[in-house]
């Protein structure tokens, strides 16, 4: 990206500054790869690196892959923990167990094989895009002047030896042989223009081979014939794909949609954060604040009009709120709401979202891409590792 290039690192995206144009994930010439690559980076940062005294993701993958190679069933608690980490930042939360497990089984049936139960749980619908409960803490309207330390783990270095290109190619070949099944089961059937199999493989190849300096998407490591290593990698890939299918890929959307309605009214200020969240306050831990995107009230942009399912159901009726947008208060002193009954935008008076926002200044950090990257911290990290800042500072970058 842009920061990688300007700081001196080789960069595939030397002109993309994710801090000044986060919409590049959905609206640039590299978007087909970036939709996947941004999600893989998010996965590395939030899941692969997750390590506490109670839960170590890589250690669980390591242990469970040996059991899988010996014919064991899926560790369902591991799959559930991943979903909770992405939803709440911890491996424990309330979730619909049957939905999560069923989805993982469907993905695994396509890209790998081991002895899972002959009758897996059944579900009537896909997991909902909305959280099951609202956060208890209301964020402030503006970013805090100093960062607050979080419990989120940092992006860890390689845990196992860096995989060779031959090994990565072995995994890619295995996936390529299942192209038809992956497209049928995991990519939208009507329009595959947003999330393509080619874009997925290209992003995986780059990131798995270490295109991000010192980091890689884990696909297993070691000899090409090592069955345990191969299972390690495929379990990680399957968990990633299962997650992306629920949040973006199956509905064929890149930009986060406005889904947080209040009595049928969808605040336009939900661009700042939904369900009580404030994306501009998604800050890095103290030791990583140097990677954050700096506040810029002048940023102005809008989401791409989706080609997929951008509708929500209100009282049994289907409605489609408009795409998110952001801009300074000098142009948008306040914003209103989308009315699902009349299907019109009502912008004559301020209408607050659950966090109390009635404007969209500094609110360009909504979710984008296959894993829905959000917040000033994650966009800053994208810029630092795979964006313009990486190139500017001399680090290797996509």
mmCIF file of C-alpha atoms in Angstrom:
data_model
loop_
_atom_site.group_PDB
_atom_site.id
_atom_site.type_symbol
_atom_site.label_atom_id
_atom_site.label_comp_id
_atom_site.label_asym_id
_atom_site.label_seq_id
_atom_site.Cartn_x
_atom_site.Cartn_y
_atom_site.Cartn_z
ATOM 1 C CA UNK A 1 0.000 0.000 0.000
ATOM 2 C CA UNK A 2 0.839 3.653 -0.002
ATOM 3 C CA UNK A 3 2.544 3.905 3.381
ATOM 4 C CA UNK A 4 4.714 0.864 2.591
ATOM 5 C CA UNK A 5 5.920 2.503 -0.619
ATOM 6 C CA UNK A 6 6.652 5.951 0.808
ATOM 7 C CA UNK A 7 8.671 4.457 3.661
ATOM 8 C CA UNK A 8 10.904 2.439 1.337
ATOM 9 C CA UNK A 9 9.483 -1.095 1.338
ATOM 10 C CA UNK A 10 8.727 -2.901 -1.920
ATOM 11 C CA UNK A 11 4.978 -2.542 -2.412
ATOM 12 C CA UNK A 12 2.380 -3.940 -4.773
ATOM 13 C CA UNK A 13 0.079 -1.088 -3.746
ATOM 14 C CA UNK A 14 2.518 1.820 -3.343
ATOM 15 C CA UNK A 15 -0.128 4.423 -4.159
ATOM 16 C CA UNK A 16 -2.903 3.152 -1.892
ATOM 17 C CA UNK A 17 -3.168 5.073 1.361
ATOM 18 C CA UNK A 18 -5.725 3.201 3.448
ATOM 19 C CA UNK A 19 -5.858 6.081 5.922
ATOM 20 C CA UNK A 20 -6.899 8.714 3.396
ATOM 21 C CA UNK A 21 -8.926 6.354 1.200
ATOM 22 C CA UNK A 22 -10.127 3.258 3.111
ATOM 23 C CA UNK A 23 -12.710 2.732 0.372
ATOM 24 C CA UNK A 24 -9.834 1.461 -1.813
ATOM 25 C CA UNK A 25 -10.678 -2.018 -0.552
ATOM 26 C CA UNK A 26 -13.984 -1.839 -2.419
ATOM 27 C CA UNK A 27 -13.286 0.738 -5.140
ATOM 28 C CA UNK A 28 -9.756 0.551 -6.539
ATOM 29 C CA UNK A 29 -8.132 -1.209 -9.462
ATOM 30 C CA UNK A 30 -6.855 -3.856 -7.036
ATOM 31 C CA UNK A 31 -10.197 -4.423 -5.346
ATOM 32 C CA UNK A 32 -10.655 -8.064 -6.438
ATOM 33 C CA UNK A 33 -7.533 -9.037 -4.531
ATOM 34 C CA UNK A 34 -7.833 -6.457 -1.744
ATOM 35 C CA UNK A 35 -11.268 -7.666 -0.685
ATOM 36 C CA UNK A 36 -9.650 -10.978 0.190
ATOM 37 C CA UNK A 37 -6.218 -9.677 1.248
ATOM 38 C CA UNK A 38 -7.650 -7.216 3.771
ATOM 39 C CA UNK A 39 -9.692 -10.015 5.304
ATOM 40 C CA UNK A 40 -6.675 -12.306 5.526
ATOM 41 C CA UNK A 41 -4.672 -9.579 7.234
ATOM 42 C CA UNK A 42 -7.503 -9.029 9.703
ATOM 43 C CA UNK A 43 -7.575 -12.781 10.355
ATOM 44 C CA UNK A 44 -3.823 -12.850 11.018
ATOM 45 C CA UNK A 45 -4.057 -9.877 13.362
ATOM 46 C CA UNK A 46 -7.091 -10.968 15.356
ATOM 47 C CA UNK A 47 -7.180 -14.784 15.213
ATOM 48 C CA UNK A 48 -3.822 -16.294 14.275
ATOM 49 C CA UNK A 49 -2.031 -14.095 16.790
ATOM 50 C CA UNK A 50 -4.517 -14.676 19.592
ATOM 51 C CA UNK A 51 -2.610 -15.995 22.574
ATOM 52 C CA UNK A 52 -3.566 -15.762 26.230
ATOM 53 C CA UNK A 53 -3.056 -18.092 29.152
ATOM 54 C CA UNK A 54 -6.546 -19.503 28.474
ATOM 55 C CA UNK A 55 -6.510 -19.843 24.697
ATOM 56 C CA UNK A 56 -3.730 -20.070 22.112
ATOM 57 C CA UNK A 57 -5.103 -20.368 18.578
ATOM 58 C CA UNK A 58 -1.962 -21.684 16.884
ATOM 59 C CA UNK A 59 -1.368 -24.156 19.699
ATOM 60 C CA UNK A 60 -4.934 -25.427 19.345
ATOM 61 C CA UNK A 61 -4.495 -25.754 15.582
ATOM 62 C CA UNK A 62 -1.223 -27.590 16.125
ATOM 63 C CA UNK A 63 -2.686 -30.053 18.594
ATOM 64 C CA UNK A 64 -5.959 -30.593 16.792
ATOM 65 C CA UNK A 65 -4.361 -31.152 13.393
ATOM 66 C CA UNK A 66 -2.539 -34.183 14.789
ATOM 67 C CA UNK A 67 -5.839 -35.545 16.053
ATOM 68 C CA UNK A 68 -7.489 -34.856 12.688
ATOM 69 C CA UNK A 69 -4.727 -36.673 10.838
ATOM 70 C CA UNK A 70 -5.468 -39.686 13.050
ATOM 71 C CA UNK A 71 -9.144 -39.564 12.127
ATOM 72 C CA UNK A 72 -10.595 -37.520 14.985
ATOM 73 C CA UNK A 73 -13.722 -35.417 14.710
ATOM 74 C CA UNK A 74 -13.764 -31.654 14.482
ATOM 75 C CA UNK A 75 -12.979 -29.709 17.648
ATOM 76 C CA UNK A 76 -16.207 -27.741 17.670
ATOM 77 C CA UNK A 77 -15.114 -25.597 20.616
ATOM 78 C CA UNK A 78 -12.195 -24.341 18.520
ATOM 79 C CA UNK A 79 -14.525 -23.215 15.735
ATOM 80 C CA UNK A 80 -16.833 -21.492 18.210
ATOM 81 C CA UNK A 81 -13.891 -19.753 19.897
ATOM 82 C CA UNK A 82 -12.792 -18.247 16.575
ATOM 83 C CA UNK A 83 -16.229 -16.744 16.005
ATOM 84 C CA UNK A 84 -16.238 -15.265 19.490
ATOM 85 C CA UNK A 85 -12.758 -13.757 19.081
ATOM 86 C CA UNK A 86 -13.895 -11.923 15.967
ATOM 87 C CA UNK A 87 -17.172 -10.821 17.538
ATOM 88 C CA UNK A 88 -16.091 -9.862 21.053
ATOM 89 C CA UNK A 89 -12.290 -10.099 21.213
ATOM 90 C CA UNK A 90 -12.409 -13.102 23.551
ATOM 91 C CA UNK A 91 -12.794 -16.855 22.842
ATOM 92 C CA UNK A 92 -15.977 -17.090 24.913
ATOM 93 C CA UNK A 93 -19.345 -15.567 24.072
ATOM 94 C CA UNK A 94 -22.946 -16.448 23.465
ATOM 95 C CA UNK A 95 -23.425 -17.779 19.949
ATOM 96 C CA UNK A 96 -25.679 -20.007 17.913
ATOM 97 C CA UNK A 97 -23.627 -23.189 18.177
ATOM 98 C CA UNK A 98 -25.512 -25.168 15.533
ATOM 99 C CA UNK A 99 -25.229 -22.431 12.919
ATOM 100 C CA UNK A 100 -21.493 -21.923 13.416
ATOM 101 C CA UNK A 101 -20.632 -25.626 13.393
ATOM 102 C CA UNK A 102 -22.823 -26.410 10.386
ATOM 103 C CA UNK A 103 -21.195 -23.655 8.358
ATOM 104 C CA UNK A 104 -17.692 -24.881 9.147
ATOM 105 C CA UNK A 105 -18.628 -28.452 8.183
ATOM 106 C CA UNK A 106 -19.911 -27.235 4.830
ATOM 107 C CA UNK A 107 -16.678 -25.389 4.119
ATOM 108 C CA UNK A 108 -14.495 -28.269 5.274
ATOM 109 C CA UNK A 109 -16.430 -30.732 3.128
ATOM 110 C CA UNK A 110 -15.239 -28.745 0.125
ATOM 111 C CA UNK A 111 -11.554 -28.116 0.844
ATOM 112 C CA UNK A 112 -10.521 -31.026 3.048
ATOM 113 C CA UNK A 113 -11.608 -34.342 4.437
ATOM 114 C CA UNK A 114 -11.630 -35.993 7.826
ATOM 115 C CA UNK A 115 -14.074 -38.030 9.831
ATOM 116 C CA UNK A 116 -16.725 -35.576 10.888
ATOM 117 C CA UNK A 117 -20.116 -36.727 12.142
ATOM 118 C CA UNK A 118 -22.370 -38.318 9.539
ATOM 119 C CA UNK A 119 -25.218 -36.070 10.605
ATOM 120 C CA UNK A 120 -24.184 -32.511 11.320
ATOM 121 C CA UNK A 121 -26.514 -29.926 12.838
ATOM 122 C CA UNK A 122 -29.119 -28.443 10.520
ATOM 123 C CA UNK A 123 -30.139 -24.824 10.287
ATOM 124 C CA UNK A 124 -32.959 -23.009 8.598
ATOM 125 C CA UNK A 125 -31.085 -19.843 7.737
ATOM 126 C CA UNK A 126 -27.639 -18.315 7.652
ATOM 127 C CA UNK A 127 -26.265 -16.628 10.777
ATOM 128 C CA UNK A 128 -27.606 -13.142 11.258
ATOM 129 C CA UNK A 129 -25.364 -10.194 10.426
ATOM 130 C CA UNK A 130 -26.346 -8.388 13.613
ATOM 131 C CA UNK A 131 -24.900 -9.015 17.064
ATOM 132 C CA UNK A 132 -27.132 -10.788 19.563
ATOM 133 C CA UNK A 133 -26.839 -7.994 22.090
ATOM 134 C CA UNK A 134 -25.696 -4.399 22.214
ATOM 135 C CA UNK A 135 -22.437 -3.378 23.846
ATOM 136 C CA UNK A 136 -22.808 -2.197 27.408
ATOM 137 C CA UNK A 137 -20.481 0.796 27.074
ATOM 138 C CA UNK A 138 -21.435 3.756 24.919
ATOM 139 C CA UNK A 139 -18.486 5.277 23.037
ATOM 140 C CA UNK A 140 -17.838 8.987 23.052
ATOM 141 C CA UNK A 141 -18.747 11.150 20.074
ATOM 142 C CA UNK A 142 -15.160 12.027 19.255
ATOM 143 C CA UNK A 143 -11.940 10.007 19.408
ATOM 144 C CA UNK A 144 -10.150 10.213 22.712
ATOM 145 C CA UNK A 145 -6.953 12.239 22.786
ATOM 146 C CA UNK A 146 -4.922 9.333 24.092
ATOM 147 C CA UNK A 147 -5.189 5.671 23.230
ATOM 148 C CA UNK A 148 -6.545 3.140 25.660
ATOM 149 C CA UNK A 149 -4.759 -0.154 26.072
ATOM 150 C CA UNK A 150 -6.806 -3.136 24.971
ATOM 151 C CA UNK A 151 -6.562 -6.854 25.648
ATOM 152 C CA UNK A 152 -6.302 -7.629 21.957
ATOM 153 C CA UNK A 153 -3.180 -9.565 21.038
ATOM 154 C CA UNK A 154 -0.626 -8.044 18.712
ATOM 155 C CA UNK A 155 0.294 -9.419 15.316
ATOM 156 C CA UNK A 156 2.687 -12.165 16.275
ATOM 157 C CA UNK A 157 5.714 -13.370 14.337
ATOM 158 C CA UNK A 158 5.733 -16.701 12.564
ATOM 159 C CA UNK A 159 5.054 -19.515 15.007
ATOM 160 C CA UNK A 160 6.235 -22.339 12.773
ATOM 161 C CA UNK A 161 8.933 -22.112 10.138
ATOM 162 C CA UNK A 162 8.032 -20.009 7.103
ATOM 163 C CA UNK A 163 6.506 -22.299 4.474
ATOM 164 C CA UNK A 164 8.438 -22.775 1.270
ATOM 165 C CA UNK A 165 6.947 -21.729 -2.051
ATOM 166 C CA UNK A 166 6.708 -25.397 -2.957
ATOM 167 C CA UNK A 167 4.606 -26.044 0.123
ATOM 168 C CA UNK A 168 2.363 -23.030 -0.518
ATOM 169 C CA UNK A 169 1.930 -24.193 -4.110
ATOM 170 C CA UNK A 170 0.888 -27.622 -2.814
ATOM 171 C CA UNK A 171 -1.908 -26.029 -0.780
ATOM 172 C CA UNK A 172 -2.921 -23.749 -3.666
ATOM 173 C CA UNK A 173 -3.028 -26.729 -6.034
ATOM 174 C CA UNK A 174 -5.223 -28.601 -3.578
ATOM 175 C CA UNK A 175 -7.623 -25.654 -3.464
ATOM 176 C CA UNK A 176 -7.515 -25.135 -7.240
ATOM 177 C CA UNK A 177 -8.581 -28.738 -7.746
ATOM 178 C CA UNK A 178 -11.731 -27.885 -5.784
ATOM 179 C CA UNK A 179 -12.457 -24.644 -7.640
ATOM 180 C CA UNK A 180 -15.887 -25.727 -8.888
ATOM 181 C CA UNK A 181 -17.000 -26.917 -5.458
ATOM 182 C CA UNK A 182 -15.697 -23.816 -3.695
ATOM 183 C CA UNK A 183 -17.497 -21.524 -6.125
ATOM 184 C CA UNK A 184 -20.705 -23.521 -5.812
ATOM 185 C CA UNK A 185 -20.756 -23.780 -2.020
ATOM 186 C CA UNK A 186 -19.094 -20.584 -0.904
ATOM 187 C CA UNK A 187 -19.321 -17.868 -3.542
ATOM 188 C CA UNK A 188 -22.558 -16.128 -4.597
ATOM 189 C CA UNK A 189 -24.265 -18.080 -7.362
ATOM 190 C CA UNK A 190 -25.825 -15.199 -9.287
ATOM 191 C CA UNK A 191 -22.949 -12.727 -9.455
ATOM 192 C CA UNK A 192 -19.329 -13.597 -8.617
ATOM 193 C CA UNK A 193 -17.901 -10.267 -9.699
ATOM 194 C CA UNK A 194 -16.990 -9.116 -6.187
ATOM 195 C CA UNK A 195 -15.482 -12.220 -4.622
ATOM 196 C CA UNK A 196 -13.711 -14.284 -7.237
ATOM 197 C CA UNK A 197 -11.878 -17.565 -6.784
ATOM 198 C CA UNK A 198 -8.948 -16.092 -8.699
ATOM 199 C CA UNK A 199 -8.766 -13.134 -6.325
ATOM 200 C CA UNK A 200 -8.865 -15.464 -3.325
ATOM 201 C CA UNK A 201 -6.012 -17.659 -4.596
ATOM 202 C CA UNK A 202 -3.876 -14.683 -5.590
ATOM 203 C CA UNK A 203 -4.267 -13.002 -2.194
ATOM 204 C CA UNK A 204 -3.599 -16.268 -0.367
ATOM 205 C CA UNK A 205 -0.445 -16.930 -2.392
ATOM 206 C CA UNK A 206 0.986 -13.480 -1.717
ATOM 207 C CA UNK A 207 0.254 -13.424 2.004
ATOM 208 C CA UNK A 208 1.077 -17.078 2.683
ATOM 209 C CA UNK A 209 4.495 -16.637 1.063
ATOM 210 C CA UNK A 210 5.330 -13.716 3.353
ATOM 211 C CA UNK A 211 4.619 -10.691 1.158
ATOM 212 C CA UNK A 212 3.942 -8.864 4.431
ATOM 213 C CA UNK A 213 7.294 -8.498 6.125
ATOM 214 C CA UNK A 214 7.667 -11.141 8.838
ATOM 215 C CA UNK A 215 4.002 -12.176 8.672
ATOM 216 C CA UNK A 216 2.068 -14.774 6.761
ATOM 217 C CA UNK A 217 -1.368 -16.314 6.554
ATOM 218 C CA UNK A 218 -0.902 -19.736 8.084
ATOM 219 C CA UNK A 219 -1.324 -22.591 5.584
ATOM 220 C CA UNK A 220 0.785 -25.108 7.509
ATOM 221 C CA UNK A 221 4.506 -25.556 7.091
ATOM 222 C CA UNK A 222 7.148 -28.194 6.544
ATOM 223 C CA UNK A 223 7.473 -30.950 3.987
ATOM 224 C CA UNK A 224 4.938 -31.168 1.196
ATOM 225 C CA UNK A 225 4.135 -34.749 2.174
ATOM 226 C CA UNK A 226 3.514 -33.991 5.860
ATOM 227 C CA UNK A 227 -0.158 -34.774 6.365
ATOM 228 C CA UNK A 228 -0.395 -33.120 9.763
ATOM 229 C CA UNK A 229 1.010 -29.819 8.483
ATOM 230 C CA UNK A 230 -1.373 -29.859 5.561
ATOM 231 C CA UNK A 231 -4.318 -30.386 7.893
ATOM 232 C CA UNK A 232 -3.140 -27.483 10.060
ATOM 233 C CA UNK A 233 -3.221 -25.147 7.121
ATOM 234 C CA UNK A 234 -6.516 -26.337 5.693
ATOM 235 C CA UNK A 235 -8.292 -26.035 9.053
ATOM 236 C CA UNK A 236 -7.139 -22.406 9.275
ATOM 237 C CA UNK A 237 -8.270 -21.694 5.705
ATOM 238 C CA UNK A 238 -11.633 -23.369 6.309
ATOM 239 C CA UNK A 239 -12.258 -21.342 9.460
ATOM 240 C CA UNK A 240 -11.380 -18.129 7.607
ATOM 241 C CA UNK A 241 -13.676 -18.915 4.682
ATOM 242 C CA UNK A 242 -16.537 -19.888 6.975
ATOM 243 C CA UNK A 243 -16.260 -16.515 8.720
ATOM 244 C CA UNK A 244 -16.073 -14.486 5.499
ATOM 245 C CA UNK A 245 -19.085 -16.290 4.116
ATOM 246 C CA UNK A 246 -21.248 -15.100 7.003
ATOM 247 C CA UNK A 247 -20.210 -11.430 7.008
ATOM 248 C CA UNK A 248 -19.781 -10.499 3.347
ATOM 249 C CA UNK A 249 -19.030 -13.096 0.706
ATOM 250 C CA UNK A 250 -22.314 -14.993 0.476
ATOM 251 C CA UNK A 251 -24.343 -11.782 0.319
ATOM 252 C CA UNK A 252 -21.904 -10.435 -2.290
ATOM 253 C CA UNK A 253 -21.237 -7.153 -0.491
ATOM 254 C CA UNK A 254 -17.986 -5.295 0.108
ATOM 255 C CA UNK A 255 -19.052 -2.307 2.218
ATOM 256 C CA UNK A 256 -20.791 -2.838 5.537
ATOM 257 C CA UNK A 257 -24.535 -2.314 5.276
ATOM 258 C CA UNK A 258 -26.807 -0.213 7.470
ATOM 259 C CA UNK A 259 -28.637 -2.880 9.493
ATOM 260 C CA UNK A 260 -29.186 -1.181 12.872
ATOM 261 C CA UNK A 261 -32.690 0.191 12.636
ATOM 262 C CA UNK A 262 -34.572 1.847 15.483
ATOM 263 C CA UNK A 263 -38.335 1.382 15.096
ATOM 264 C CA UNK A 264 -37.904 1.063 11.337
ATOM 265 C CA UNK A 265 -35.646 4.108 11.138
ATOM 266 C CA UNK A 266 -32.025 3.569 10.111
ATOM 267 C CA UNK A 267 -29.771 6.464 11.231
ATOM 268 C CA UNK A 268 -27.435 7.688 8.506
ATOM 269 C CA UNK A 269 -24.922 8.236 11.291
ATOM 270 C CA UNK A 270 -24.620 4.448 11.596
ATOM 271 C CA UNK A 271 -21.631 4.977 9.316
ATOM 272 C CA UNK A 272 -19.874 6.014 12.547
ATOM 273 C CA UNK A 273 -20.683 2.681 14.161
ATOM 274 C CA UNK A 274 -23.631 0.348 14.647
ATOM 275 C CA UNK A 275 -25.213 -1.253 17.717
ATOM 276 C CA UNK A 276 -23.673 1.324 20.033
ATOM 277 C CA UNK A 277 -20.141 1.066 18.665
ATOM 278 C CA UNK A 278 -17.897 3.890 17.447
ATOM 279 C CA UNK A 279 -15.468 2.723 14.768
ATOM 280 C CA UNK A 280 -13.255 5.786 15.086
ATOM 281 C CA UNK A 281 -12.663 4.675 18.672
ATOM 282 C CA UNK A 282 -11.477 1.222 17.663
ATOM 283 C CA UNK A 283 -8.000 2.115 18.854
ATOM 284 C CA UNK A 284 -4.767 0.134 18.878
ATOM 285 C CA UNK A 285 -3.064 -0.953 22.079
ATOM 286 C CA UNK A 286 -0.628 1.591 23.503
ATOM 287 C CA UNK A 287 2.422 -0.078 21.965
ATOM 288 C CA UNK A 288 0.818 -0.053 18.513
ATOM 289 C CA UNK A 289 -0.660 3.438 18.372
ATOM 290 C CA UNK A 290 2.066 4.545 15.962
ATOM 291 C CA UNK A 291 0.315 2.489 13.297
ATOM 292 C CA UNK A 292 -3.130 4.075 13.699
ATOM 293 C CA UNK A 293 -4.674 6.255 11.037
ATOM 294 C CA UNK A 294 -4.496 9.887 12.269
ATOM 295 C CA UNK A 295 -7.769 11.795 12.714
ATOM 296 C CA UNK A 296 -8.779 13.673 9.567
ATOM 297 C CA UNK A 297 -12.138 15.467 9.830
ATOM 298 C CA UNK A 298 -11.922 16.509 6.167
ATOM 299 C CA UNK A 299 -12.277 12.984 4.773
ATOM 300 C CA UNK A 300 -15.327 12.594 2.561
ATOM 301 C CA UNK A 301 -16.402 9.452 0.682
ATOM 302 C CA UNK A 302 -19.278 7.068 0.166
ATOM 303 C CA UNK A 303 -19.624 3.322 0.018
ATOM 304 C CA UNK A 304 -20.018 1.493 -3.261
ATOM 305 C CA UNK A 305 -23.605 0.683 -4.179
ATOM 306 C CA UNK A 306 -23.776 -3.083 -3.561
ATOM 307 C CA UNK A 307 -24.518 -5.553 -6.312
ATOM 308 C CA UNK A 308 -25.558 -8.197 -3.814
ATOM 309 C CA UNK A 309 -28.046 -8.509 -0.983
ATOM 310 C CA UNK A 310 -28.050 -5.151 0.792
ATOM 311 C CA UNK A 311 -31.597 -5.523 2.093
ATOM 312 C CA UNK A 312 -32.804 -6.011 5.647
ATOM 313 C CA UNK A 313 -36.122 -7.302 6.945
ATOM 314 C CA UNK A 314 -38.265 -4.966 9.049
ATOM 315 C CA UNK A 315 -41.585 -6.264 10.322
ATOM 316 C CA UNK A 316 -41.643 -8.945 7.677
ATOM 317 C CA UNK A 317 -40.994 -6.462 4.853
ATOM 318 C CA UNK A 318 -37.741 -6.202 2.897
ATOM 319 C CA UNK A 319 -36.124 -2.776 2.700
ATOM 320 C CA UNK A 320 -32.798 -1.405 1.447
ATOM 321 C CA UNK A 321 -31.133 1.449 3.378
ATOM 322 C CA UNK A 322 -28.725 3.589 1.308
ATOM 323 C CA UNK A 323 -24.939 3.030 1.368
ATOM 324 C CA UNK A 324 -22.869 4.650 4.108
ATOM 325 C CA UNK A 325 -21.128 7.975 3.543
ATOM 326 C CA UNK A 326 -18.937 10.283 5.623
ATOM 327 C CA UNK A 327 -17.948 13.928 5.477
ATOM 328 C CA UNK A 328 -17.092 17.025 7.540
ATOM 329 C CA UNK A 329 -19.681 18.945 9.547
ATOM 330 C CA UNK A 330 -19.203 22.008 7.331
ATOM 331 C CA UNK A 331 -20.970 20.017 4.591
ATOM 332 C CA UNK A 332 -23.136 17.737 6.763
ATOM 333 C CA UNK A 333 -23.951 19.625 9.955
ATOM 334 C CA UNK A 334 -26.336 16.808 10.840
ATOM 335 C CA UNK A 335 -27.844 13.741 9.210
ATOM 336 C CA UNK A 336 -31.226 12.096 9.495
ATOM 337 C CA UNK A 337 -32.419 8.595 8.814
ATOM 338 C CA UNK A 338 -33.749 6.181 6.233
ATOM 339 C CA UNK A 339 -37.418 5.420 6.807
ATOM 340 C CA UNK A 340 -38.239 1.794 6.001
ATOM 341 C CA UNK A 341 -41.983 2.457 5.813
ATOM 342 C CA UNK A 342 -41.855 5.141 3.120
ATOM 343 C CA UNK A 343 -38.479 3.895 1.780
ATOM 344 C CA UNK A 344 -37.205 7.462 1.719
ATOM 345 C CA UNK A 345 -34.384 9.409 3.347
ATOM 346 C CA UNK A 346 -35.589 11.879 5.971
ATOM 347 C CA UNK A 347 -32.866 14.488 6.373
ATOM 348 C CA UNK A 348 -34.720 17.533 7.706
ATOM 349 C CA UNK A 349 -33.627 17.105 11.318
ATOM 350 C CA UNK A 350 -30.878 15.314 13.242
ATOM 351 C CA UNK A 351 -31.509 11.675 14.116
ATOM 352 C CA UNK A 352 -29.076 9.979 16.491
ATOM 353 C CA UNK A 353 -27.751 6.465 16.295
ATOM 354 C CA UNK A 354 -27.426 4.299 19.414
ATOM 355 C CA UNK A 355 -24.135 6.002 20.326
ATOM 356 C CA UNK A 356 -25.687 9.453 20.098
ATOM 357 C CA UNK A 357 -24.059 10.570 16.831
ATOM 358 C CA UNK A 358 -26.023 12.879 14.559
ATOM 359 C CA UNK A 359 -23.222 13.665 12.078
ATOM 360 C CA UNK A 360 -20.776 11.679 9.936
ATOM 361 C CA UNK A 361 -17.534 13.596 10.470
ATOM 362 C CA UNK A 362 -14.498 11.295 10.834
ATOM 363 C CA UNK A 363 -16.823 8.349 10.251
ATOM 364 C CA UNK A 364 -15.174 6.716 7.229
ATOM 365 C CA UNK A 365 -14.088 3.571 9.095
ATOM 366 C CA UNK A 366 -17.046 1.243 8.507
ATOM 367 C CA UNK A 367 -16.405 -2.385 7.626
ATOM 368 C CA UNK A 368 -15.070 -3.416 4.235
ATOM 369 C CA UNK A 369 -13.871 -6.531 2.475
ATOM 370 C CA UNK A 370 -14.305 -10.248 3.044
ATOM 371 C CA UNK A 371 -13.823 -10.061 6.829
ATOM 372 C CA UNK A 372 -15.183 -6.540 7.364
ATOM 373 C CA UNK A 373 -12.135 -4.555 8.467
ATOM 374 C CA UNK A 374 -13.202 -1.688 10.746
ATOM 375 C CA UNK A 375 -11.689 1.148 12.742
ATOM 376 C CA UNK A 376 -8.704 3.496 12.727
ATOM 377 C CA UNK A 377 -6.415 0.818 14.166
ATOM 378 C CA UNK A 378 -7.009 -1.872 11.544
ATOM 379 C CA UNK A 379 -6.933 0.546 8.600
ATOM 380 C CA UNK A 380 -3.742 2.010 10.020
ATOM 381 C CA UNK A 381 -2.206 -1.445 10.275
ATOM 382 C CA UNK A 382 -3.216 -2.196 6.696
ATOM 383 C CA UNK A 383 -1.470 0.972 5.602
ATOM 384 C CA UNK A 384 1.582 0.221 7.708
ATOM 385 C CA UNK A 385 1.996 -3.358 6.493
ATOM 386 C CA UNK A 386 0.497 -3.506 2.996
ATOM 387 C CA UNK A 387 -0.148 0.122 2.082
ATOM 388 C CA UNK A 388 1.561 3.337 1.119
ATOM 389 C CA UNK A 389 3.206 3.817 4.483
ATOM 390 C CA UNK A 390 5.026 0.480 4.191
ATOM 391 C CA UNK A 391 6.612 1.610 0.932
ATOM 392 C CA UNK A 392 7.397 5.079 2.315
ATOM 393 C CA UNK A 393 9.209 3.590 5.305
ATOM 394 C CA UNK A 394 11.025 0.875 3.403
ATOM 395 C CA UNK A 395 9.177 -2.224 4.570
ATOM 396 C CA UNK A 396 8.149 -5.043 2.285
ATOM 397 C CA UNK A 397 4.533 -4.565 1.350
ATOM 398 C CA UNK A 398 1.876 -5.966 -0.894
#
